[in-house]
């Protein structure tokens, strides 16, 4: 069995363990108390009680860990022949600038 099939099987057989392991790869401001809260099924709550900063996980932590000058976003349009790239640092700074404008 290949790795993808093994992961898929694990996700079906032990969903809480599978998703808890996946979530451990990101930074949490507050840890969750429950991976899947099914008390109001079919309206499930994922990582109930947990709190995280999506922007930090997507950008800031990569800058902090030495990836600041690596490409974070690459745009390559076959329609316009436009190719552009932003590093983690450039994208983080652009997001911060835009967030500041929204907050003003």
mmCIF file of N, CA and C in Angstrom, residues 20-69:
data_model
loop_
_atom_site.group_PDB
_atom_site.id
_atom_site.type_symbol
_atom_site.label_atom_id
_atom_site.label_comp_id
_atom_site.label_asym_id
_atom_site.label_seq_id
_atom_site.Cartn_x
_atom_site.Cartn_y
_atom_site.Cartn_z
ATOM 1 N N UNK A 20 -5.495 15.355 14.563
ATOM 2 C CA UNK A 20 -4.683 15.893 15.658
ATOM 3 C C UNK A 20 -3.215 15.924 15.256
ATOM 4 N N UNK A 21 -2.756 14.877 14.592
ATOM 5 C CA UNK A 21 -1.363 14.840 14.128
ATOM 6 C C UNK A 21 -1.117 15.908 13.066
ATOM 7 N N UNK A 22 -2.063 16.093 12.167
ATOM 8 C CA UNK A 22 -1.916 17.118 11.130
ATOM 9 C C UNK A 22 -1.880 18.510 11.759
ATOM 10 N N UNK A 23 -2.733 18.748 12.739
ATOM 11 C CA UNK A 23 -2.816 20.063 13.377
ATOM 12 C C UNK A 23 -1.595 20.363 14.237
ATOM 13 N N UNK A 24 -0.887 19.333 14.650
ATOM 14 C CA UNK A 24 0.317 19.542 15.456
ATOM 15 C C UNK A 24 1.428 20.204 14.643
ATOM 16 N N UNK A 25 1.297 20.214 13.335
ATOM 17 C CA UNK A 25 2.318 20.809 12.470
ATOM 18 C C UNK A 25 2.199 22.325 12.368
ATOM 19 N N UNK A 26 1.154 22.908 12.949
ATOM 20 C CA UNK A 26 0.994 24.361 12.912
ATOM 21 C C UNK A 26 1.010 24.911 14.332
ATOM 22 N N UNK A 27 1.181 26.212 14.439
ATOM 23 C CA UNK A 27 1.252 26.879 15.741
ATOM 24 C C UNK A 27 -0.149 27.245 16.225
ATOM 25 N N UNK A 28 -0.416 26.976 17.481
ATOM 26 C CA UNK A 28 -1.706 27.293 18.096
ATOM 27 C C UNK A 28 -1.489 28.285 19.228
ATOM 28 N N UNK A 29 -2.315 29.335 19.290
ATOM 29 C CA UNK A 29 -2.269 30.276 20.406
ATOM 30 C C UNK A 29 -2.911 29.654 21.636
ATOM 31 N N UNK A 30 -3.964 28.918 21.414
ATOM 32 C CA UNK A 30 -4.661 28.173 22.469
ATOM 33 C C UNK A 30 -4.893 26.767 21.947
ATOM 34 N N UNK A 31 -4.508 25.745 22.700
ATOM 35 C CA UNK A 31 -4.735 24.378 22.221
ATOM 36 C C UNK A 31 -6.219 24.022 22.249
ATOM 37 N N UNK A 32 -6.593 23.101 21.396
ATOM 38 C CA UNK A 32 -7.977 22.663 21.349
ATOM 39 C C UNK A 32 -8.244 21.648 22.455
ATOM 40 N N UNK A 33 -9.512 21.554 22.857
ATOM 41 C CA UNK A 33 -9.917 20.546 23.827
ATOM 42 C C UNK A 33 -10.475 19.305 23.139
ATOM 43 N N UNK A 34 -10.964 19.498 21.926
ATOM 44 C CA UNK A 34 -11.596 18.398 21.204
ATOM 45 C C UNK A 34 -11.344 18.593 19.712
ATOM 46 N N UNK A 35 -10.869 17.531 19.052
ATOM 47 C CA UNK A 35 -10.569 17.633 17.627
ATOM 48 C C UNK A 35 -11.852 17.812 16.828
ATOM 49 N N UNK A 36 -12.815 16.926 17.027
ATOM 50 C CA UNK A 36 -14.087 17.001 16.300
ATOM 51 C C UNK A 36 -15.219 17.008 17.320
ATOM 52 N N UNK A 37 -15.927 18.115 17.396
ATOM 53 C CA UNK A 37 -17.091 18.215 18.281
ATOM 54 C C UNK A 37 -18.322 17.912 17.442
ATOM 55 N N UNK A 38 -18.894 16.739 17.683
ATOM 56 C CA UNK A 38 -20.068 16.325 16.902
ATOM 57 C C UNK A 38 -21.359 16.436 17.699
ATOM 58 N N UNK A 39 -21.353 17.249 18.750
ATOM 59 C CA UNK A 39 -22.535 17.373 19.606
ATOM 60 C C UNK A 39 -23.714 18.032 18.892
ATOM 61 N N UNK A 40 -23.444 18.720 17.773
ATOM 62 C CA UNK A 40 -24.523 19.357 17.011
ATOM 63 C C UNK A 40 -24.499 18.896 15.555
ATOM 64 N N UNK A 41 -24.157 17.627 15.362
ATOM 65 C CA UNK A 41 -24.090 17.073 13.998
ATOM 66 C C UNK A 41 -25.419 17.306 13.291
ATOM 67 N N UNK A 42 -25.399 17.653 12.034
ATOM 68 C CA UNK A 42 -24.261 17.623 11.118
ATOM 69 C C UNK A 42 -23.432 18.908 11.103
ATOM 70 N N UNK A 43 -23.618 19.781 12.069
ATOM 71 C CA UNK A 43 -22.809 21.004 12.167
ATOM 72 C C UNK A 43 -21.626 20.728 13.090
ATOM 73 N N UNK A 44 -20.558 20.203 12.529
ATOM 74 C CA UNK A 44 -19.386 19.825 13.307
ATOM 75 C C UNK A 44 -18.516 21.039 13.591
ATOM 76 N N UNK A 45 -17.870 21.008 14.740
ATOM 77 C CA UNK A 45 -16.876 22.034 15.082
ATOM 78 C C UNK A 45 -15.521 21.353 15.139
ATOM 79 N N UNK A 46 -14.585 21.909 14.416
ATOM 80 C CA UNK A 46 -13.244 21.339 14.376
ATOM 81 C C UNK A 46 -12.339 22.066 15.358
ATOM 82 N N UNK A 47 -11.549 21.331 16.104
ATOM 83 C CA UNK A 47 -10.573 21.853 17.049
ATOM 84 C C UNK A 47 -11.234 22.818 18.033
ATOM 85 N N UNK A 48 -12.316 22.342 18.636
ATOM 86 C CA UNK A 48 -13.121 23.142 19.564
ATOM 87 C C UNK A 48 -12.260 23.651 20.717
ATOM 88 N N UNK A 49 -12.375 24.948 20.960
ATOM 89 C CA UNK A 49 -11.626 25.593 22.025
ATOM 90 C C UNK A 49 -10.267 26.107 21.593
ATOM 91 N N UNK A 50 -9.815 25.684 20.429
ATOM 92 C CA UNK A 50 -8.502 26.104 19.944
ATOM 93 C C UNK A 50 -8.560 27.469 19.282
ATOM 94 N N UNK A 51 -7.416 28.136 19.291
ATOM 95 C CA UNK A 51 -7.321 29.441 18.637
ATOM 96 C C UNK A 51 -5.959 29.529 17.966
ATOM 97 N N UNK A 52 -5.977 29.998 16.722
ATOM 98 C CA UNK A 52 -4.729 30.142 15.974
ATOM 99 C C UNK A 52 -4.790 31.388 15.109
ATOM 100 N N UNK A 53 -3.625 31.817 14.653
ATOM 101 C CA UNK A 53 -3.518 32.965 13.768
ATOM 102 C C UNK A 53 -3.113 32.426 12.399
ATOM 103 N N UNK A 54 -4.041 32.417 11.475
ATOM 104 C CA UNK A 54 -3.793 31.851 10.152
ATOM 105 C C UNK A 54 -2.676 32.589 9.429
ATOM 106 N N UNK A 55 -2.659 33.897 9.522
ATOM 107 C CA UNK A 55 -1.623 34.680 8.845
ATOM 108 C C UNK A 55 -0.244 34.341 9.408
ATOM 109 N N UNK A 56 -0.146 34.208 10.714
ATOM 110 C CA UNK A 56 1.136 33.835 11.321
ATOM 111 C C UNK A 56 1.603 32.493 10.771
ATOM 112 N N UNK A 57 0.701 31.522 10.724
ATOM 113 C CA UNK A 57 1.064 30.195 10.239
ATOM 114 C C UNK A 57 1.421 30.194 8.759
ATOM 115 N N UNK A 58 0.782 31.045 7.982
ATOM 116 C CA UNK A 58 1.036 31.076 6.541
ATOM 117 C C UNK A 58 2.300 31.854 6.180
ATOM 118 N N UNK A 59 2.640 32.882 6.962
ATOM 119 C CA UNK A 59 3.747 33.759 6.572
ATOM 120 C C UNK A 59 4.807 33.954 7.652
ATOM 121 N N UNK A 60 4.420 34.516 8.775
ATOM 122 C CA UNK A 60 5.388 34.945 9.784
ATOM 123 C C UNK A 60 6.305 33.820 10.263
ATOM 124 N N UNK A 61 5.760 32.661 10.520
ATOM 125 C CA UNK A 61 6.599 31.588 11.054
ATOM 126 C C UNK A 61 7.646 31.139 10.046
ATOM 127 N N UNK A 62 7.345 31.266 8.763
ATOM 128 C CA UNK A 62 8.331 30.907 7.743
ATOM 129 C C UNK A 62 9.464 31.934 7.710
ATOM 130 N N UNK A 63 9.127 33.204 7.889
ATOM 131 C CA UNK A 63 10.148 34.250 7.964
ATOM 132 C C UNK A 63 11.027 34.001 9.184
ATOM 133 N N UNK A 64 10.410 33.725 10.327
ATOM 134 C CA UNK A 64 11.147 33.486 11.570
ATOM 135 C C UNK A 64 12.071 32.276 11.471
ATOM 136 N N UNK A 65 11.715 31.314 10.659
ATOM 137 C CA UNK A 65 12.497 30.071 10.558
ATOM 138 C C UNK A 65 13.478 30.075 9.388
ATOM 139 N N UNK A 66 13.803 31.280 8.900
ATOM 140 C CA UNK A 66 14.862 31.397 7.916
ATOM 141 C C UNK A 66 14.454 31.260 6.461
ATOM 142 N N UNK A 67 13.176 31.303 6.184
ATOM 143 C CA UNK A 67 12.722 31.170 4.797
ATOM 144 C C UNK A 67 12.283 32.503 4.201
ATOM 145 N N UNK A 68 12.685 33.608 4.807
ATOM 146 C CA UNK A 68 12.216 34.943 4.418
ATOM 147 C C UNK A 68 12.420 35.253 2.944
ATOM 148 N N UNK A 69 13.517 34.780 2.375
ATOM 149 C CA UNK A 69 13.828 35.129 0.990
ATOM 150 C C UNK A 69 13.460 34.037 -0.008
#
